[in-house]
Coordinates of C-alpha atoms and ligand atoms in Angstrom, one line a residue:
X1 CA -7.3 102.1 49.9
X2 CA -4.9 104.9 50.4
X3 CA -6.6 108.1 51.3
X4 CA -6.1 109.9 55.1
X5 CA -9.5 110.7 56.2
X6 CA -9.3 113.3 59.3
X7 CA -12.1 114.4 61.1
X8 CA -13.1 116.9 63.3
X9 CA -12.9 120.6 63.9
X10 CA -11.7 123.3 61.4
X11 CA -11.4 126.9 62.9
X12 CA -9.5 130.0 61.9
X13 CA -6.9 130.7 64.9
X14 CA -5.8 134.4 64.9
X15 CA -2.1 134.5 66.4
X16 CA -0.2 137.6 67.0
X17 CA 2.3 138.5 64.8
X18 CA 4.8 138.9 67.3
X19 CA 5.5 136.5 70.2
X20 CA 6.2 136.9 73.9
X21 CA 2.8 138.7 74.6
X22 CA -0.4 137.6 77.5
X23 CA -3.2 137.4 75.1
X24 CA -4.5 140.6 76.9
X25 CA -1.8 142.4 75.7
X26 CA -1.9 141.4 72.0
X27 CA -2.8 144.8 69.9
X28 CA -3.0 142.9 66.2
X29 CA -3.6 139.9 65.2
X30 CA -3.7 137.7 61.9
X31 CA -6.0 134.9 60.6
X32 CA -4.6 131.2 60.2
X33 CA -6.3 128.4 59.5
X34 CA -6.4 125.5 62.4
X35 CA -8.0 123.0 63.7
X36 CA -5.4 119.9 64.5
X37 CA -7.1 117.3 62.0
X38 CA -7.5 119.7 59.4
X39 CA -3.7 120.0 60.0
X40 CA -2.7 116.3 59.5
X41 CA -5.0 116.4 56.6
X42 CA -2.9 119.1 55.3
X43 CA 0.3 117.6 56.2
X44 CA -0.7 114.8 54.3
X45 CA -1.7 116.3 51.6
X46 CA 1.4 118.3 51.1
X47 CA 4.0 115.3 51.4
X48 CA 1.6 114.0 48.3
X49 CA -0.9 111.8 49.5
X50 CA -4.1 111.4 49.5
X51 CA -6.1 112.9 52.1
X52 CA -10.0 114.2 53.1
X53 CA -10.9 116.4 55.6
X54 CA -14.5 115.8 57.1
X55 CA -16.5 119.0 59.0
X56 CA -18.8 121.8 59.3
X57 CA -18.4 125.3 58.6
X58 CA -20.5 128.1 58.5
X59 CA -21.8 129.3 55.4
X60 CA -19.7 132.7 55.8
X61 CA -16.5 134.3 54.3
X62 CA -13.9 132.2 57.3
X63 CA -15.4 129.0 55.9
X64 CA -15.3 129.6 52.2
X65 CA -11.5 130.8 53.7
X66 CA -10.9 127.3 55.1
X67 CA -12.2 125.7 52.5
X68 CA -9.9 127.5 49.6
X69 CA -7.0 126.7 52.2
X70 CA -7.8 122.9 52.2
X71 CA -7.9 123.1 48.9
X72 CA -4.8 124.8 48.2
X73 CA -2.7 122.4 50.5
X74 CA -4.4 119.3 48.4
X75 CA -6.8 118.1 50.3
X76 CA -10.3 117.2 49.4
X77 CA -12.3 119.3 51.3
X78 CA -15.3 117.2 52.7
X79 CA -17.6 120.0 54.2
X80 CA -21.0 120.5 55.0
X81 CA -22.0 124.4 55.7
X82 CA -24.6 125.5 58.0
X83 CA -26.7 128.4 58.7
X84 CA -27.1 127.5 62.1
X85 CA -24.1 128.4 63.5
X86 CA -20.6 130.2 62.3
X87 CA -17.4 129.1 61.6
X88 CA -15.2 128.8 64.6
X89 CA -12.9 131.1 65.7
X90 CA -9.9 131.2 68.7
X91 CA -7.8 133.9 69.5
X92 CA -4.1 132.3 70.4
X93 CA -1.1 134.2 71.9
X94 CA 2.4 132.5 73.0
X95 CA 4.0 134.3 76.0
X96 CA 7.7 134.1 76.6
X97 CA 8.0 130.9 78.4
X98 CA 6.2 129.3 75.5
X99 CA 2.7 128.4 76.9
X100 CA 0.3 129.0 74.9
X101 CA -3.3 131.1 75.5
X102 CA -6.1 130.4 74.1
X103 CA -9.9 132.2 73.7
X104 CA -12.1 130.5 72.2
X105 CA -16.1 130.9 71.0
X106 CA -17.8 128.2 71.2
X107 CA -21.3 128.7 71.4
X108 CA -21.6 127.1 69.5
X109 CA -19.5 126.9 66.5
X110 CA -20.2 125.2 63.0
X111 CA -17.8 122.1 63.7
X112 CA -19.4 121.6 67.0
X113 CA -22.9 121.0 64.8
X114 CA -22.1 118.3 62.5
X115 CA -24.4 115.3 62.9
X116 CA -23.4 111.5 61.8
X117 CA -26.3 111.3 59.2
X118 CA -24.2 114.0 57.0
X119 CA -21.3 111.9 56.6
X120 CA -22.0 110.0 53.6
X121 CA -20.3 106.2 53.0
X122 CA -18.2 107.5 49.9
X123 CA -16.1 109.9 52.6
X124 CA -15.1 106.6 54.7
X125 CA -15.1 103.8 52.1
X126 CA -11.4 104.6 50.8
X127 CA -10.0 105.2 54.2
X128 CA -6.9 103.5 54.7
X129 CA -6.9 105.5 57.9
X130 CA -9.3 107.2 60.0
X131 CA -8.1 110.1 62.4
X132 CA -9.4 111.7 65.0
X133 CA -9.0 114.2 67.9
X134 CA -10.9 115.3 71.2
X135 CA -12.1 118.7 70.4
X136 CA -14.9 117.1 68.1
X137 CA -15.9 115.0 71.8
X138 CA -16.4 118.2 74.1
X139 CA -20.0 118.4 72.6
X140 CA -23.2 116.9 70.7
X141 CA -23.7 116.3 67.6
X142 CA -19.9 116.1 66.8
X143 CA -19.6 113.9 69.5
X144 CA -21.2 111.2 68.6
X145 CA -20.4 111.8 64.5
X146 CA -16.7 111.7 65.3
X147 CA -17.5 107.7 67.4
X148 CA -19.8 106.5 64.5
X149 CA -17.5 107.9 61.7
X150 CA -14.8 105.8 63.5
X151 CA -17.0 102.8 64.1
X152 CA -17.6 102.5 60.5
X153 CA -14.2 103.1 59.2
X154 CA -13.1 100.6 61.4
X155 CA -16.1 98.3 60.0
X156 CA -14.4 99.0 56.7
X157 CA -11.4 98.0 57.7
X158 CA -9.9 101.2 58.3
X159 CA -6.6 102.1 60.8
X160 CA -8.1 104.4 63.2
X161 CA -5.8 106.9 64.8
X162 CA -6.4 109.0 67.7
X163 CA -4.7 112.0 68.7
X164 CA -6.4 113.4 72.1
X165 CA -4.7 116.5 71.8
X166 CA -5.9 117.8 75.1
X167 CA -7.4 121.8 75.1
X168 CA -8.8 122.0 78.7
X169 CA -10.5 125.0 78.5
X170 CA -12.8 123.5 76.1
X171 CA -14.1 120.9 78.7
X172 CA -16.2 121.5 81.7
X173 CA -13.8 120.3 84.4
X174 CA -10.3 118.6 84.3
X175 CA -12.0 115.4 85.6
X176 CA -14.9 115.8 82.1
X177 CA -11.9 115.6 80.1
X178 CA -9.7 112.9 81.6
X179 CA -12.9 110.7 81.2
X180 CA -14.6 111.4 78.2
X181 CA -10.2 111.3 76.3
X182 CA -10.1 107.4 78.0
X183 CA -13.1 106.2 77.5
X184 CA -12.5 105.8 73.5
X185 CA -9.5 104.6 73.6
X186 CA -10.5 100.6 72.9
X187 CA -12.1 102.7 69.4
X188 CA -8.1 103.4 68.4
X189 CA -5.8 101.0 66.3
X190 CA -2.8 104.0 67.3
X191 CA -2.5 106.5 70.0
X192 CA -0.4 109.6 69.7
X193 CA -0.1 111.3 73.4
X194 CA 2.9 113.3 74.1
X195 CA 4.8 112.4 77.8
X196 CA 2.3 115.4 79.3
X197 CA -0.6 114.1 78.2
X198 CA 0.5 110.7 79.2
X199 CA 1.1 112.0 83.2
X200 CA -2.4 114.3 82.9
X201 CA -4.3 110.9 81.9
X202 CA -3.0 108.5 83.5
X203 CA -1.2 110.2 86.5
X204 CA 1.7 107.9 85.1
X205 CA 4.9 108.3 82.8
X206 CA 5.3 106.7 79.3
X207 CA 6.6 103.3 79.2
X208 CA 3.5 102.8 82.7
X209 CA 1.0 104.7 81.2
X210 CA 1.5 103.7 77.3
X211 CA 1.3 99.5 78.7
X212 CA -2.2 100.5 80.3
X213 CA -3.5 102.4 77.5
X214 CA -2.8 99.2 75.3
X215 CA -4.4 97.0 77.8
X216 CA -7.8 99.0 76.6
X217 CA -6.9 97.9 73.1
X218 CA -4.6 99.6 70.5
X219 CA -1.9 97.7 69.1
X220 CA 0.7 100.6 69.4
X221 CA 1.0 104.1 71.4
X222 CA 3.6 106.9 70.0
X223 CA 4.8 109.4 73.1
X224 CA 6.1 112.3 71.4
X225 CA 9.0 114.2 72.9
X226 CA 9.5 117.1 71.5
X227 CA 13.2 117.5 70.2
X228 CA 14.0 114.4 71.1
X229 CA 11.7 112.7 68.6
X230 CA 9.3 109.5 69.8
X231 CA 8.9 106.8 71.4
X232 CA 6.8 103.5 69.9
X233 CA 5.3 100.8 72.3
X234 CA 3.7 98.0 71.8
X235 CA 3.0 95.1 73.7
X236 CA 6.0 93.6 73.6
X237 CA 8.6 96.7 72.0
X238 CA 9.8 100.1 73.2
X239 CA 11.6 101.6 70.3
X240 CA 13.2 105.1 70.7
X241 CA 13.5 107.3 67.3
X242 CA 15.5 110.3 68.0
X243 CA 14.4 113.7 66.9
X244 CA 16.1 115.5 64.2
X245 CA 17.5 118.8 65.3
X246 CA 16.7 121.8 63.9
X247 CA 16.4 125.7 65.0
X248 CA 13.1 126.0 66.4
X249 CA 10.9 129.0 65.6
X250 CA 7.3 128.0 66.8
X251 CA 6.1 124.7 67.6
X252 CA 2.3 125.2 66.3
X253 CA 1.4 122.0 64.5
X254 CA 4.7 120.3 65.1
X255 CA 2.6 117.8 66.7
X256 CA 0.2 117.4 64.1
X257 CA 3.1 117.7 61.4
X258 CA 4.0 114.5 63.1
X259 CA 0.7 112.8 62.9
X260 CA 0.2 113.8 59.1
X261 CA 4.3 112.0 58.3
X262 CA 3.3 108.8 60.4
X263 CA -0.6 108.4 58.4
X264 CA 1.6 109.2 55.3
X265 CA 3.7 106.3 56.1
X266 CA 1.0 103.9 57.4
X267 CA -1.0 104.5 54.0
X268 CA 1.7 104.6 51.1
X269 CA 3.3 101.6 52.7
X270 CA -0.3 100.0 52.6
X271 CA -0.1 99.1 56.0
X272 CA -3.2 97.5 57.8
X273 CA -5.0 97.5 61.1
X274 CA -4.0 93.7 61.2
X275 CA -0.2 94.5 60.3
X276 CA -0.2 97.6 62.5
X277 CA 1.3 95.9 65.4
X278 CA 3.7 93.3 63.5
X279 CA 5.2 97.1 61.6
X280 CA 5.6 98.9 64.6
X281 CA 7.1 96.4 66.4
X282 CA 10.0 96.2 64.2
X283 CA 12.9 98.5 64.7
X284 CA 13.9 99.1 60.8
X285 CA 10.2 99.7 60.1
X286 CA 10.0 102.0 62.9
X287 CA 13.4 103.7 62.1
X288 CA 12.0 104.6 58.7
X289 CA 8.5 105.7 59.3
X290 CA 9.2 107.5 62.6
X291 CA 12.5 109.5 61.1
X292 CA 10.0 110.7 58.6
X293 CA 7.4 112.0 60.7
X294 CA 10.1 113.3 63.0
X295 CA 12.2 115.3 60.1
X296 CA 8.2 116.7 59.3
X297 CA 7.4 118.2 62.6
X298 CA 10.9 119.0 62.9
X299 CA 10.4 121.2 59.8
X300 CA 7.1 122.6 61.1
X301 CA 9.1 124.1 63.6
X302 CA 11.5 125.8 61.6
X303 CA 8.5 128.1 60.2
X304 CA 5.6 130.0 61.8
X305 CA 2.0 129.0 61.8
X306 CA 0.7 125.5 61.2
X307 CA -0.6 124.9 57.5
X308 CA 1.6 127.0 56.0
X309 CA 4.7 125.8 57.7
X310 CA 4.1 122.3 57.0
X311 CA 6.9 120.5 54.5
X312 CA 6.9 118.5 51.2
X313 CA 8.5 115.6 49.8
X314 CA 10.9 117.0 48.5
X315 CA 11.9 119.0 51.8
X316 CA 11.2 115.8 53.9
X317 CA 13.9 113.5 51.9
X318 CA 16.1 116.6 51.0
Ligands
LIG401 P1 1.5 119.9 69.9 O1 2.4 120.6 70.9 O2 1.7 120.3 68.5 O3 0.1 119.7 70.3 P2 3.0 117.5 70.6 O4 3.0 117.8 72.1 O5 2.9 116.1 70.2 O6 2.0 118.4 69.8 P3 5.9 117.8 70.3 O7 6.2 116.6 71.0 O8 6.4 119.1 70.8 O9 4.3 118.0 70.0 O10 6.3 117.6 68.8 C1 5.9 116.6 67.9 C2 7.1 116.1 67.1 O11 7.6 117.2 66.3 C3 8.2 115.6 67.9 O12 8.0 114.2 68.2 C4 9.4 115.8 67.0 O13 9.4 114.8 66.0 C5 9.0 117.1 66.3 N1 9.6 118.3 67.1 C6 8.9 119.1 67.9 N2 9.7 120.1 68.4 C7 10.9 119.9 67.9 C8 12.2 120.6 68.0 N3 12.3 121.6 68.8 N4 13.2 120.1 67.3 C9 13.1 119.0 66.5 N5 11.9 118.3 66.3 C10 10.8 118.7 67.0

């Protein structure tokens, strides 16, 4: 089994084409396909492995977009369209001091509508790894098709990753999303939280928090850290991979860049949920699988937008 199977919520995201701007102030803006586990799937994809992208779309002109995009990056495209609902969309802006705005409509959109029973066995039985997000948990039916897709990858013997990814203006209350984000956490093999995340869940800083989060079950928890790379804890190992530096341009999907060079890893090197622990507790291993997916979301930095900024082989080893 090698294939990255990502599931969740695939969007279009129009950005402004310049920066600096409140989202009130934006004049123009231009489409880009998003959606952070349609992004790993990507990033997979484009380093050259194998990778499916699970979700719903509406049966309009922004899904057929995000579906030639998948496509185009590599990735098998694993969609079911509706009629009930259209595609997502979010408007995004990035002001000067580098937050991030967000509009969304969601009322709801096609990913939000896709329902367990349309996710057939041959979509999970290859799965070396099964990733997921928190978007896909803000709402019913994707809610509970994200938890049984996982389940049963899991049952099959599957890694299952979990990226919370934290968008609170999706949830109903700060509280709604702290609870909902923990409460899956004993689903997850690996935990990829950055050192914000880490304080808004647990009130807590890395080394703390990661320690309780692996009391609920996961046999490691990666704390990115922006430039300066990640950290990897385990029960009994803290191992610091330093970032690589690079001139940043925009951050969108450095993150996921990340996730996309560290399932790449896990699945060429035919790493299971078993061995998951025993790897990432070893400093060589984690020297060499961290580096990677540090050098790829250092790359996705270096170039605007997510998909399209994401790097290749070639650019990774280079
Ligand atoms: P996101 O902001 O995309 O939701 P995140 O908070 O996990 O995700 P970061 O910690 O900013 O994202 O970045 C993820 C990874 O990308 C880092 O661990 C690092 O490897 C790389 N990276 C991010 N920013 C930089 C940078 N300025 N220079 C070098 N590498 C970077």
């Amino acid at each position: 089994k090698r294939t990255v199977v990502c599931l969740g919520e695939l969007l279009i995201d129009f950005v402004p084409e310049t920066n600096g701007q409140a989202l009130a102030d934006v004049p123009a803006f231009k489409r880009a396909a998003g959606g952070a586990p349609a992004n790993v799937a990507a990033a997979v994809a484009k380093l050259g492995g194998a990778s499916r992208f699970i979700g719903k779309v509406g049966r309009d002109a922004f899904g057929e977009h995000l579906r030639q995009t998948l496509e185009e990056a590599g990735v098998e495209a694993a969609l079911v369209e509706t009629d009930e609902a259209r595609t997502g969309i979010a408007f995004v802006s990035l002001r000067e001091d580098g937050e991030r705005d967000f509009l969304f409509y969601r009322s709801p959109a096609a990913d939000m509508l896709l329902r367990s029973e349309e996710i057939g066995d041959d979509w999970l039985n290859d799965a070396a790894v099964y990733h997921f997000g928190s978007v896909s948990l803000v709402a019913e039916p994707c809610r509970s098709a994200t938890l049984d897709a996982a389940r049963r990858a899991r049952g099959l013997g599957a890694i299952v990753s979990y990226d919370p990814n934290v968008r609170l203006p999706l949830w109903p209350s700060a509280d709604a999303a702290r609870k909902e984000i923990m409460a899956h956490m004993p689903l997850a093999d690996l935990v990829k939280v950055s050192e914000e995340e880490v304080e808004f869940l647990l009130g807590k800083g890395s080394l703390e928090g990661a320690r309780e989060l692996l009391a609920m079950g996961p046999s490691a928890i990666v704390v990115t850290l922006g430039p300066n790379g990640c950290r990897v804890i385990t029960a009994t190992s803290d191992i610091h991979v330093a970032g690589t530096p690079v001139a940043a341009v925009d951050t969108t999907g450095a993150g996921d860049g990340f996730v996309g060079g560290m399932l790449y890893q896990l699945a060429s090197r035919g790493i299971s949920a078993e061995t998951l622990g025993d790897t990432l507790r070893d400093p060589v291993n984690c020297g060499e699988i961290f580096g990677f997916a540090n050098r790829v979301g250092a790359i996705t930095t270096t170039r605007r937008g997510a998909i399209p900024s994401l790097p290749t082989l070639a650019e990774v080893n280079g």
